[in-house]
CSV table of C-alpha atoms (C1' of nucleotides) in Angstrom, one decimal:
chain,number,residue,atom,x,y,z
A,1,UNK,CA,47.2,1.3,9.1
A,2,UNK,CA,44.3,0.9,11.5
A,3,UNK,CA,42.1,3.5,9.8
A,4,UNK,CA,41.9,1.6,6.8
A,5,UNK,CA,41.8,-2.1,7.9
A,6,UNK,CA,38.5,-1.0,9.8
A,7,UNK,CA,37.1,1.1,6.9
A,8,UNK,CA,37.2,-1.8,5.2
A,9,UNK,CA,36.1,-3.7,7.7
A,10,UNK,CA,33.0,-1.7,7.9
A,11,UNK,CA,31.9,-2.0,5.0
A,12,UNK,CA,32.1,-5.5,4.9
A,13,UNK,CA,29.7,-5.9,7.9
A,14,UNK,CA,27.5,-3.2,6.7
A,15,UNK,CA,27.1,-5.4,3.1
A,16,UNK,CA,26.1,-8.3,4.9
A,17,UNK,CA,24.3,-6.6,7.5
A,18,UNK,CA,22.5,-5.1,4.6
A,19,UNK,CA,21.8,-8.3,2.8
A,20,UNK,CA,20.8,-10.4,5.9
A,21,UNK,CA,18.8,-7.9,7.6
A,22,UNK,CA,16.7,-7.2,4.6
A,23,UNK,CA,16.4,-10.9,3.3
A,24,UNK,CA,15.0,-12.3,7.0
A,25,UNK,CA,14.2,-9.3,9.4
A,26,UNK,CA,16.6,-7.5,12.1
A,27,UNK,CA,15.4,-9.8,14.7
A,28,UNK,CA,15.9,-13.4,12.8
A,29,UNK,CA,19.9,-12.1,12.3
A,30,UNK,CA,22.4,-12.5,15.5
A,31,UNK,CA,25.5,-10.8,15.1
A,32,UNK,CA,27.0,-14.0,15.1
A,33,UNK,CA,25.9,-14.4,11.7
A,34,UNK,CA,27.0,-11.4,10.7
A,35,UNK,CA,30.2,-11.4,11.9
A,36,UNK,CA,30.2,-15.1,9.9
A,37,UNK,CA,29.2,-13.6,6.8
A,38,UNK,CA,31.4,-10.7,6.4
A,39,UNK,CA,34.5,-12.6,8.1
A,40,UNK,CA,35.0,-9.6,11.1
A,41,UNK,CA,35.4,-10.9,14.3
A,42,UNK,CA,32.9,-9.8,16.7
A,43,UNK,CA,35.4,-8.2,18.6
A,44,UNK,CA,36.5,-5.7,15.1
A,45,UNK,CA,32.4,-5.6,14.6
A,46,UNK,CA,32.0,-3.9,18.2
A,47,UNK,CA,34.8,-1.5,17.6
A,48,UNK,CA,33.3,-0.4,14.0
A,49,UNK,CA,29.6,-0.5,15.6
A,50,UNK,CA,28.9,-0.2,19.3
A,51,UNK,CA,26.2,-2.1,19.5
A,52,UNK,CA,23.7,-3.6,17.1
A,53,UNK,CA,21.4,-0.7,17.2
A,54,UNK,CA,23.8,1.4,15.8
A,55,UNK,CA,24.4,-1.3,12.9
A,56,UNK,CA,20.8,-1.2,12.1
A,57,UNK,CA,20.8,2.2,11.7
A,58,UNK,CA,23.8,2.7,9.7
A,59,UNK,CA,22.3,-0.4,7.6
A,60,UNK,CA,18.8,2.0,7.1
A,61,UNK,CA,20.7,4.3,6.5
A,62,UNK,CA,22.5,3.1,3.8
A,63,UNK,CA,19.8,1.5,2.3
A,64,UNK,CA,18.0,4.9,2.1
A,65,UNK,CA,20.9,6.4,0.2
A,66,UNK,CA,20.1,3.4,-2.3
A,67,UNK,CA,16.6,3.5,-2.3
A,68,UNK,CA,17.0,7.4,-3.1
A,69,UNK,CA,19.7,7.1,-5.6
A,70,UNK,CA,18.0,4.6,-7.6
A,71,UNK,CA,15.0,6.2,-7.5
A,72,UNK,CA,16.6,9.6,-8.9
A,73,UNK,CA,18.7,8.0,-11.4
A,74,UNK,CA,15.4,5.9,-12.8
A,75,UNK,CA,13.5,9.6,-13.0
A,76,UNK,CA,16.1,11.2,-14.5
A,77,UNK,CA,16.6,8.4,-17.3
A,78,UNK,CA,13.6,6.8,-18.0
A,79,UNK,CA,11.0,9.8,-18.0
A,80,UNK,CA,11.1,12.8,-20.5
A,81,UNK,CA,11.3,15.8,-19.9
A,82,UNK,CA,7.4,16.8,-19.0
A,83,UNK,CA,7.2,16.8,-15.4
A,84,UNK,CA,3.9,14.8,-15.0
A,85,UNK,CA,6.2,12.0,-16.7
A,86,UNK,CA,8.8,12.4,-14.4
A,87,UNK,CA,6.2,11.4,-11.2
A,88,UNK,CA,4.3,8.8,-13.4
A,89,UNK,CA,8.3,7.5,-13.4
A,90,UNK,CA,8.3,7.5,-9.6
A,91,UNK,CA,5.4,4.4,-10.0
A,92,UNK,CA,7.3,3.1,-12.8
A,93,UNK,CA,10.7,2.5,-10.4
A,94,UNK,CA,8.8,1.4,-7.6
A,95,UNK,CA,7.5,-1.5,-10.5
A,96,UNK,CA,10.7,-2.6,-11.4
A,97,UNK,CA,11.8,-2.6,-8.1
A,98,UNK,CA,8.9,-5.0,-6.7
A,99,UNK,CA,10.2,-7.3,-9.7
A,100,UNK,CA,13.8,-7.9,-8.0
A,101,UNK,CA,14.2,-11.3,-7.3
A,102,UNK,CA,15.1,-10.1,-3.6
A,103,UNK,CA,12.6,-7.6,-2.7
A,104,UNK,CA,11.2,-8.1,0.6
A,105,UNK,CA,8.8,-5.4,0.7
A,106,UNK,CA,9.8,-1.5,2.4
A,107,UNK,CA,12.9,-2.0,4.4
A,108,UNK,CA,12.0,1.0,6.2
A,109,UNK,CA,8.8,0.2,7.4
A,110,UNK,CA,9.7,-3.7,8.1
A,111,UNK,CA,12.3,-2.0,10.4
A,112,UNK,CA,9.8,0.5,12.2
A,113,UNK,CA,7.8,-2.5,12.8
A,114,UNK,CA,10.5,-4.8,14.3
A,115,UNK,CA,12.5,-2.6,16.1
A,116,UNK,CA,10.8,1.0,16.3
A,117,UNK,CA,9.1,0.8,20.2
A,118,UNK,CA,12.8,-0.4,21.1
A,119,UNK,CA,15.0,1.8,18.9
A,120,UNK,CA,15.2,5.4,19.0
A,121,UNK,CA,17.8,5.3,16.1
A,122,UNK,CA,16.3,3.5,13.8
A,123,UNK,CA,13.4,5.2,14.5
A,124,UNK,CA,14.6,8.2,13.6
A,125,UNK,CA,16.3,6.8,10.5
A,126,UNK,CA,13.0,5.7,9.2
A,127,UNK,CA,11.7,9.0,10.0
A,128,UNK,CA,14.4,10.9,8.1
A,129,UNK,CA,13.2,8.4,4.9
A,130,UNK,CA,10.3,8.9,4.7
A,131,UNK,CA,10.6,12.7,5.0
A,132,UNK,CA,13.2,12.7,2.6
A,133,UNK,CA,11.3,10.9,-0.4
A,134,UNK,CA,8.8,13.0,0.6
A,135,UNK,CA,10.4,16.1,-0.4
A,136,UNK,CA,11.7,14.4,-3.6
A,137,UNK,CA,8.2,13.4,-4.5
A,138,UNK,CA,7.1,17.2,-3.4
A,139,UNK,CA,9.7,19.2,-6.1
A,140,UNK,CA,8.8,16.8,-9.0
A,141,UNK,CA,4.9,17.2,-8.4
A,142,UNK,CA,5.5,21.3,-7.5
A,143,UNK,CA,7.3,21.2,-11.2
A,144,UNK,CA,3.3,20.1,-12.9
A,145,UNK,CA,2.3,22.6,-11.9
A,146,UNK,CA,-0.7,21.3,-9.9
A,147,UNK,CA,-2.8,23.7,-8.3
A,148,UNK,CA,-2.4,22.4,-4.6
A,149,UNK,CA,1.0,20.8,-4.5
A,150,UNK,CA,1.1,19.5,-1.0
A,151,UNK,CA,-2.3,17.9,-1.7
A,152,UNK,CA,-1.0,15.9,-4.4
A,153,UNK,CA,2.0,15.1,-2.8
A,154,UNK,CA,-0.1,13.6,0.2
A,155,UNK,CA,-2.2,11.6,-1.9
A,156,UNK,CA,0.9,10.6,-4.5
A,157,UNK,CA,2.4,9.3,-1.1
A,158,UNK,CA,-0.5,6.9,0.4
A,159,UNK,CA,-0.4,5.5,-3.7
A,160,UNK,CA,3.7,4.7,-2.9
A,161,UNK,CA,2.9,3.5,0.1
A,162,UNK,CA,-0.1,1.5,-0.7
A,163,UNK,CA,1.9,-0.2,-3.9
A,164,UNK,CA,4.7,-0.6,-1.8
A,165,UNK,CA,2.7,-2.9,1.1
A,166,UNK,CA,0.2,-4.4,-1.4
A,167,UNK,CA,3.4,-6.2,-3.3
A,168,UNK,CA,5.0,-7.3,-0.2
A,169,UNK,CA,1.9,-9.2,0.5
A,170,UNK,CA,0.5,-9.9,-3.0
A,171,UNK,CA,4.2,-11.3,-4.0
A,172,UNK,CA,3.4,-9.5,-7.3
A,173,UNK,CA,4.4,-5.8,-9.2
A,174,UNK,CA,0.8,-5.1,-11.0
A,175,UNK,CA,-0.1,-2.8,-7.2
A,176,UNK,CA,2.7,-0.4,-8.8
A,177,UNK,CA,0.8,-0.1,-11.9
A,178,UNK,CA,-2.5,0.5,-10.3
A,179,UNK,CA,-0.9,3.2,-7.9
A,180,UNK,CA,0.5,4.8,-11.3
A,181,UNK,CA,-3.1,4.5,-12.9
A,182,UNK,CA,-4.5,6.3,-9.8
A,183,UNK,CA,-1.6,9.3,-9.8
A,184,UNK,CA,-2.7,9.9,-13.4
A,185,UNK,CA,-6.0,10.6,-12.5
A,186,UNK,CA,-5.2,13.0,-10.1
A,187,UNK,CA,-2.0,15.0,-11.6
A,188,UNK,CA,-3.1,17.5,-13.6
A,189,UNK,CA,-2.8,17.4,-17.6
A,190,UNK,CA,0.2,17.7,-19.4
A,191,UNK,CA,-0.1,21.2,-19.8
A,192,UNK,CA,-0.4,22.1,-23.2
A,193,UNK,CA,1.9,22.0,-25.8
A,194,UNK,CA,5.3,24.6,-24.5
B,1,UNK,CA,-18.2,-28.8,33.7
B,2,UNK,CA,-15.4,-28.9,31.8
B,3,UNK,CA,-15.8,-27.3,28.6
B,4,UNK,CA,-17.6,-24.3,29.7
B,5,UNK,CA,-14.3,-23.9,31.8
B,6,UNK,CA,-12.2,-23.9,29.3
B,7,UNK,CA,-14.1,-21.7,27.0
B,8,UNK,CA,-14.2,-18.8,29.5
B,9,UNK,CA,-10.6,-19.2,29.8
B,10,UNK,CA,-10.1,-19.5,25.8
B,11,UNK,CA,-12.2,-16.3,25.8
B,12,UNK,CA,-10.2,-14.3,28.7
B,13,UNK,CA,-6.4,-15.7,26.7
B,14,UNK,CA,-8.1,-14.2,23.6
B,15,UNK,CA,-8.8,-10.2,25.0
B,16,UNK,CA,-5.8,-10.6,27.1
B,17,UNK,CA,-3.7,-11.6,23.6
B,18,UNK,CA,-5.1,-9.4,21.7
B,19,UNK,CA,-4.9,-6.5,23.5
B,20,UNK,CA,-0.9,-7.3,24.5
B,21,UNK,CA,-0.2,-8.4,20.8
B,22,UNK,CA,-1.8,-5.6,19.1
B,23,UNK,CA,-0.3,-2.7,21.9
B,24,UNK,CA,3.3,-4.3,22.1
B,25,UNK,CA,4.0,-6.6,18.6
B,26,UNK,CA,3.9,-10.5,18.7
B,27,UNK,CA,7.2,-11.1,19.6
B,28,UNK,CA,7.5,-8.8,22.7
B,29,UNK,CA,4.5,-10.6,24.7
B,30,UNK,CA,5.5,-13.5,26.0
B,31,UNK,CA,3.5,-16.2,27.1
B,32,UNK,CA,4.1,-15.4,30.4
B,33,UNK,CA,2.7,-11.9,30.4
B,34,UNK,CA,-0.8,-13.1,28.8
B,35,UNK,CA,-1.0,-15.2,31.5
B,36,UNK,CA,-0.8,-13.0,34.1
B,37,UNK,CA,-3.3,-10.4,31.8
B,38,UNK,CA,-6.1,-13.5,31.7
B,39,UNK,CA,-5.6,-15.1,35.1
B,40,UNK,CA,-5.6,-18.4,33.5
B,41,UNK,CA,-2.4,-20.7,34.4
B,42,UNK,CA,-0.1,-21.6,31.8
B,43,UNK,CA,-1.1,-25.6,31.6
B,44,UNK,CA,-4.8,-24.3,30.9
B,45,UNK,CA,-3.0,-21.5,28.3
B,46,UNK,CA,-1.4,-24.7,26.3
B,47,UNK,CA,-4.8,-26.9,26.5
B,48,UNK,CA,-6.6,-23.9,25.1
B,49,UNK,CA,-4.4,-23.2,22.0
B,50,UNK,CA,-1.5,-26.1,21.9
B,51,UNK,CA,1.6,-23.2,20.8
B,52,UNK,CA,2.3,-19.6,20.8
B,53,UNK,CA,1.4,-20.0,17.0
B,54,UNK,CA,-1.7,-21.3,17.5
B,55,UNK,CA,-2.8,-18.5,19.6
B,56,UNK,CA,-1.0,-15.7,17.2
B,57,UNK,CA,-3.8,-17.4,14.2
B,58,UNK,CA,-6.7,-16.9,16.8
B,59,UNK,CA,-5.9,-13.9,17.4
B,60,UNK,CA,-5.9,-12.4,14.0
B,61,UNK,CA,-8.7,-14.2,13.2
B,62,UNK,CA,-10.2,-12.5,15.7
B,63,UNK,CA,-9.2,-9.1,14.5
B,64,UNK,CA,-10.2,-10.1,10.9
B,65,UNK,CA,-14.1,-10.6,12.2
B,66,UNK,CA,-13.6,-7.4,14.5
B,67,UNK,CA,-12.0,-5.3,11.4
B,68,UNK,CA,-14.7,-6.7,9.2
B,69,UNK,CA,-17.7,-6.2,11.2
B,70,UNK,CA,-17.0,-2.7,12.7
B,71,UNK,CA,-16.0,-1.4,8.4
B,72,UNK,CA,-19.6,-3.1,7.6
B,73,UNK,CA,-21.2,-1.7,10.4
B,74,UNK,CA,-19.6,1.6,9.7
B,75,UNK,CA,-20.7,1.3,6.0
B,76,UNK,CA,-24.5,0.5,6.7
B,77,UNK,CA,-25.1,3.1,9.0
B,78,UNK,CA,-22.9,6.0,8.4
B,79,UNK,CA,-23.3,6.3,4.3
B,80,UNK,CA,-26.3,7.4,2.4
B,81,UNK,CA,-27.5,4.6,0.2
B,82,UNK,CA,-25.4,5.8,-2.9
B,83,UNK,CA,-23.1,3.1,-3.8
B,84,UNK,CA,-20.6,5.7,-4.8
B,85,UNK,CA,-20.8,7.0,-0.6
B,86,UNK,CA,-20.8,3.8,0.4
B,87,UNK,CA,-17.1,3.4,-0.9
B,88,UNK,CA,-15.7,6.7,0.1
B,89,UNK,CA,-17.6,5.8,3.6
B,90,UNK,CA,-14.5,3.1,3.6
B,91,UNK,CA,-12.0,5.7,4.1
B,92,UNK,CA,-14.4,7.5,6.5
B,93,UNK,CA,-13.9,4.1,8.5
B,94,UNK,CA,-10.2,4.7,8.7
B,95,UNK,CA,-10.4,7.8,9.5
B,96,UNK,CA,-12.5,7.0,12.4
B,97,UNK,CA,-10.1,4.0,13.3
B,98,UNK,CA,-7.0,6.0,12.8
B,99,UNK,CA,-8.3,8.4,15.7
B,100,UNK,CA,-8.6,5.6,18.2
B,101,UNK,CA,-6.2,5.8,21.0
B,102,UNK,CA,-5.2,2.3,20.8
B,103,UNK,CA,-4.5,2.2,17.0
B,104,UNK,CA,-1.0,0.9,15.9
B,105,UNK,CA,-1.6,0.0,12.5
B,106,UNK,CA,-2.7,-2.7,10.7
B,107,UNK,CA,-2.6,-5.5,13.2
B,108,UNK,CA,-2.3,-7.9,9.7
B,109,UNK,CA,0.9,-6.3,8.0
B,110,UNK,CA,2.0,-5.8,11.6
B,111,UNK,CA,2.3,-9.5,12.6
B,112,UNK,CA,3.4,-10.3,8.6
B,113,UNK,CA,5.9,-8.8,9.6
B,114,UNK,CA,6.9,-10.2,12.6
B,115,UNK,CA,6.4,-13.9,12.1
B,116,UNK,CA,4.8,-14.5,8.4
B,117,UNK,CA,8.0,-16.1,7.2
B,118,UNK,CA,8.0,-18.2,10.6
B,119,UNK,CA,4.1,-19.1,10.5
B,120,UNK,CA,2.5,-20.8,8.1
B,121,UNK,CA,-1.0,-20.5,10.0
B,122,UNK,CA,-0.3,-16.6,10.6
B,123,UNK,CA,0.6,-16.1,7.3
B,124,UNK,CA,-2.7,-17.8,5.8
B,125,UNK,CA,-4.4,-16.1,8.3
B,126,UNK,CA,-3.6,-12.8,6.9
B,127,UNK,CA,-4.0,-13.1,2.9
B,128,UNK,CA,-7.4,-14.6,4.0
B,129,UNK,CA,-8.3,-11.2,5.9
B,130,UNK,CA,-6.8,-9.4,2.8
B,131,UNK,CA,-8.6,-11.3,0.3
B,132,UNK,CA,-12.4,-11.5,2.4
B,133,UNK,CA,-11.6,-7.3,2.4
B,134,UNK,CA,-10.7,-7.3,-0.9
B,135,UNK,CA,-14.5,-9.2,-1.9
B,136,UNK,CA,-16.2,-6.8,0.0
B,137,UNK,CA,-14.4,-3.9,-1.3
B,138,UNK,CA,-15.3,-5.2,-4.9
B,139,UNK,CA,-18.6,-5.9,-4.0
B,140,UNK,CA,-19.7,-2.3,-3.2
B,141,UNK,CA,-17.3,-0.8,-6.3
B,142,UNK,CA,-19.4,-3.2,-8.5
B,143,UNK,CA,-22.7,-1.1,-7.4
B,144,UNK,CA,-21.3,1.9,-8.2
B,145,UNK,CA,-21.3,0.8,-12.2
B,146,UNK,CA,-18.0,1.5,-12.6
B,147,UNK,CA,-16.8,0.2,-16.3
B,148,UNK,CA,-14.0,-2.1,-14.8
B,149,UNK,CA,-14.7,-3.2,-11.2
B,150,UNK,CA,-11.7,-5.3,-10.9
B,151,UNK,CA,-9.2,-2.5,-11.6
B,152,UNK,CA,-11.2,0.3,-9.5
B,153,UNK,CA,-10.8,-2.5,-7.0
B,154,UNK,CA,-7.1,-2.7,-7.4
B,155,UNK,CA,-6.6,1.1,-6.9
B,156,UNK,CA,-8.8,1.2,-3.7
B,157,UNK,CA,-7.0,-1.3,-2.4
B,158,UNK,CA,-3.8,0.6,-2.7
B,159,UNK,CA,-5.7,3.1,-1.2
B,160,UNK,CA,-6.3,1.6,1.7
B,161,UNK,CA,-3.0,-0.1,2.4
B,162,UNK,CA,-1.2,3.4,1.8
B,163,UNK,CA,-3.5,5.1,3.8
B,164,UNK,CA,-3.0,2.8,6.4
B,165,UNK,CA,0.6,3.0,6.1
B,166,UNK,CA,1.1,6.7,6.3
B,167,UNK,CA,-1.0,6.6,9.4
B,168,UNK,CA,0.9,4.7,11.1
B,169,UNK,CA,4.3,6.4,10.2
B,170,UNK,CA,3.0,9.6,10.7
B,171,UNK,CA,0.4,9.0,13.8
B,172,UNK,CA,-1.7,11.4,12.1
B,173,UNK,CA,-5.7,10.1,10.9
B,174,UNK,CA,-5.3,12.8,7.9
B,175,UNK,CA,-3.8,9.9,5.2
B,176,UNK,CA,-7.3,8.2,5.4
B,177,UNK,CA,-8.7,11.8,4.3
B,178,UNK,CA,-6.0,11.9,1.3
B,179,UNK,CA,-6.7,8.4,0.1
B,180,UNK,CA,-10.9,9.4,-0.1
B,181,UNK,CA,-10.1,12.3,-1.8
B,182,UNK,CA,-8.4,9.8,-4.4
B,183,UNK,CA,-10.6,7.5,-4.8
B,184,UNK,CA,-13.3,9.8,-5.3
B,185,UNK,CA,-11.3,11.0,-8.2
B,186,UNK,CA,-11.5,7.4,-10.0
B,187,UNK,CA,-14.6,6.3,-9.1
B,188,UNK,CA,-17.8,7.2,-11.6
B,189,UNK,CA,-19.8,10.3,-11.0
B,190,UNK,CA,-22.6,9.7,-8.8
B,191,UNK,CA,-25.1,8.2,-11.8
B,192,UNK,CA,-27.1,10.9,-12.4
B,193,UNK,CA,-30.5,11.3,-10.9
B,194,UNK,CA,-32.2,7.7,-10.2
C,1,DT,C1',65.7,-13.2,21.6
C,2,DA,C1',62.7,-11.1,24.9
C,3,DA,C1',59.1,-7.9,26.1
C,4,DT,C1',55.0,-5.8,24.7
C,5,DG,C1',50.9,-5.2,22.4
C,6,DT,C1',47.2,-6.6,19.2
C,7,DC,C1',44.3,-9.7,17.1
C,8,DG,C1',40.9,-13.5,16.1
C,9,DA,C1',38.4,-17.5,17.6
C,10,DG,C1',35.4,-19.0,20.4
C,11,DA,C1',33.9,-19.6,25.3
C,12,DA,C1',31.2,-17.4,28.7
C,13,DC,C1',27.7,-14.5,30.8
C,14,DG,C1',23.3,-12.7,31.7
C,15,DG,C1',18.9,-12.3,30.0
C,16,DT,C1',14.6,-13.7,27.5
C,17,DC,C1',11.3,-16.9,25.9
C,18,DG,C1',8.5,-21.1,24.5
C,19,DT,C1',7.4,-25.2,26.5
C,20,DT,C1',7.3,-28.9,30.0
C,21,DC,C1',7.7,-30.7,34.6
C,22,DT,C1',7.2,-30.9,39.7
C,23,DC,C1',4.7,-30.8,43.6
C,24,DA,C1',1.4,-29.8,46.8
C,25,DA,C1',-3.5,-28.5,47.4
C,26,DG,C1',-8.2,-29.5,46.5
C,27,DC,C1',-12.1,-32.4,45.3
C,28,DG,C1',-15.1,-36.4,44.0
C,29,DG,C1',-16.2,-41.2,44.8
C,30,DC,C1',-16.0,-45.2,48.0
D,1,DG,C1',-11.1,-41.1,56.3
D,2,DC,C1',-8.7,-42.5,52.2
D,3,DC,C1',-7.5,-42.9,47.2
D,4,DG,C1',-7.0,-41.2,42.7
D,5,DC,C1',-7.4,-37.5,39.6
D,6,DT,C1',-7.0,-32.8,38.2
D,7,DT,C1',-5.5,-28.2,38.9
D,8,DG,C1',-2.6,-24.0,39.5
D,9,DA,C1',1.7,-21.8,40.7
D,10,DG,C1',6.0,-21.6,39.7
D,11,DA,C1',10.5,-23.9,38.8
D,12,DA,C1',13.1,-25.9,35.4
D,13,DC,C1',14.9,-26.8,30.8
D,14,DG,C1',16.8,-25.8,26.4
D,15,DA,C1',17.6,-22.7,23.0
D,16,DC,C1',18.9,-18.2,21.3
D,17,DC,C1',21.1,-13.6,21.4
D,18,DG,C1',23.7,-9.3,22.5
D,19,DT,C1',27.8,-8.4,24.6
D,20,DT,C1',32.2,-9.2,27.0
D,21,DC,C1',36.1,-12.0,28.3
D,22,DT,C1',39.9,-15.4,27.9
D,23,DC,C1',43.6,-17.2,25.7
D,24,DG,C1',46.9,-18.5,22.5
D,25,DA,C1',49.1,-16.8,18.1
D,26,DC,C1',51.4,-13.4,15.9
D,27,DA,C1',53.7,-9.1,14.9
D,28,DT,C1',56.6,-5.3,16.3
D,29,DT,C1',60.5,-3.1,18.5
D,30,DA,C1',64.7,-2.9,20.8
DNA sequence: TAATGTCGAGAACGGTCGTTCTCAAGCGGC
DNA sequence: GCCGCTTGAGAACGACCGTTCTCGACATTA
């Protein structure tokens, strides 16, 4: 059958799209190579993508689901149960993630800077990111119980941010444990003993 | 004479590259359009800087003295002479630069992006801006007494980069405001009376 | 087997860009 | 006035890239 032939089709090219668009930049990767890598002929490629635009963003978005799912399972392993644990955890992730032999630094906002003037798509996919990390970050801080959640969400979000663009030019994972330094100092004690 | 000449035009290729490489990315000004931005012909363009790489370095060596001088400018006048102000005037600076019509972001991670695995001189050109901010951040953290100047360092440097960041992403100036209110959580108390 | 349709491989097209080349105009020195 | 040099404007070149097209091979159906 057709329908599954270019399922599997499409996830070939979206695995080496992934892979070759985050190890050397949208730009640097033609769809020649892509269509080299993942064996799909260009012609299969343009019938499971219409055009390269729309292969960036389903690559964004997959890597978002990734980025996300990670980032939840690492939370919901590594930290206990007090909730200040759970964001210090957040820093913790982002640490061992810098450490990956193939991090490249924030695919997201390597993507807004390459194509975001020229892509409304990807654009928007970076957009939906960021908001939805965002919200993650928001229900684990609300659950602290600090006194101005949205305050501390703001300022726990320049410290992922700033971690995330001081390793990608550093080359190194100590920014993550300065940015989780800095979150201690501004979440509020672990309240009590409960 | 000659060399006057050719220093005006280096001069006029210089504002005319950095205004189209900051405004439209590195890659989508061609050589072509900062000619016709200067007025000087493409043979003088190539005497003047011998590649397109060659002018990407000047120009972000350019921006490096311009980021430089306007934060130390900033600094000097707008902050009272407590070294603890002087650092949160840091973020005032971004907040002042993030309100600037013509801000995109940080012209360094910007063209990092873009070419840093390409260029060799680009990419030198911004860990040397990263690393002469990162001395003068230190310097005025090392006036405020705090007990470990490197690692306050560190933290402000994430900081900055996040605040820079989230700017960016969210065309908002209120990130630089989040990152002050951090780091005037982690830097000493103003040292008593002196 | 013959007709029909589908597919992959790679050529081709149109566009862009960095860089170099052509050529005619202008200018200084004799 | 004439020669040689330099200049600027723009054409030209070679490379790359996104996208489409061609064409031969293969499979399916009757």
């Amino acid at each position: 059958m057709d329908d599954a032939d270019n399922e599997a089709a499409r996830q070939r090219v979206l695995e080496a799209a992934d892979r070759l668009f985050y190890a050397h930049g949208i730009r640097a990767v033609g769809m020649d190579r892509i269509r080299d890598a993942s064996g799909v002929s260009l012609k299969r490629l343009y019938r499971c993508f219409a055009s390269k635009d729309e292969l960036v963003e389903a690559y964004l978005r997959r890597r978002d689901r990734w980025v996300r799912g990670e980032l939840a399972d690492f939370v919901a392993k590594e930290a206990t149960g007090l909730p200040r644990e759970r964001v210090l955890a957040v820093f913790d992730w982002l640490e061992w993630w810098f450490g990956e032999p193939d991090f490249r630094g924030c695919p997201f906002t390597n993507a807004f800077n390459e194509v975001g003037a020229d892509s409304a798509r990807a654009a928007a996919a970076v957009r939906d990111h960021q908001l939805a990390v965002s919200a993650y970050l928001r229900g684990l801080i609300a659950a602290t119980g600090a006194a101005d959640p949205d305050a501390v969400t703001n300022r726990c979000l320049v410290l992922y941010a700033g971690s995330l663009m001081f390793a990608t030019i550093s080359g190194t994972t100590s920014p993550a444990k300065y940015a989780r330094e800095t979150a201690a100092a501004i979440l509020p004690p672990e309240s009590g003993s409960r």
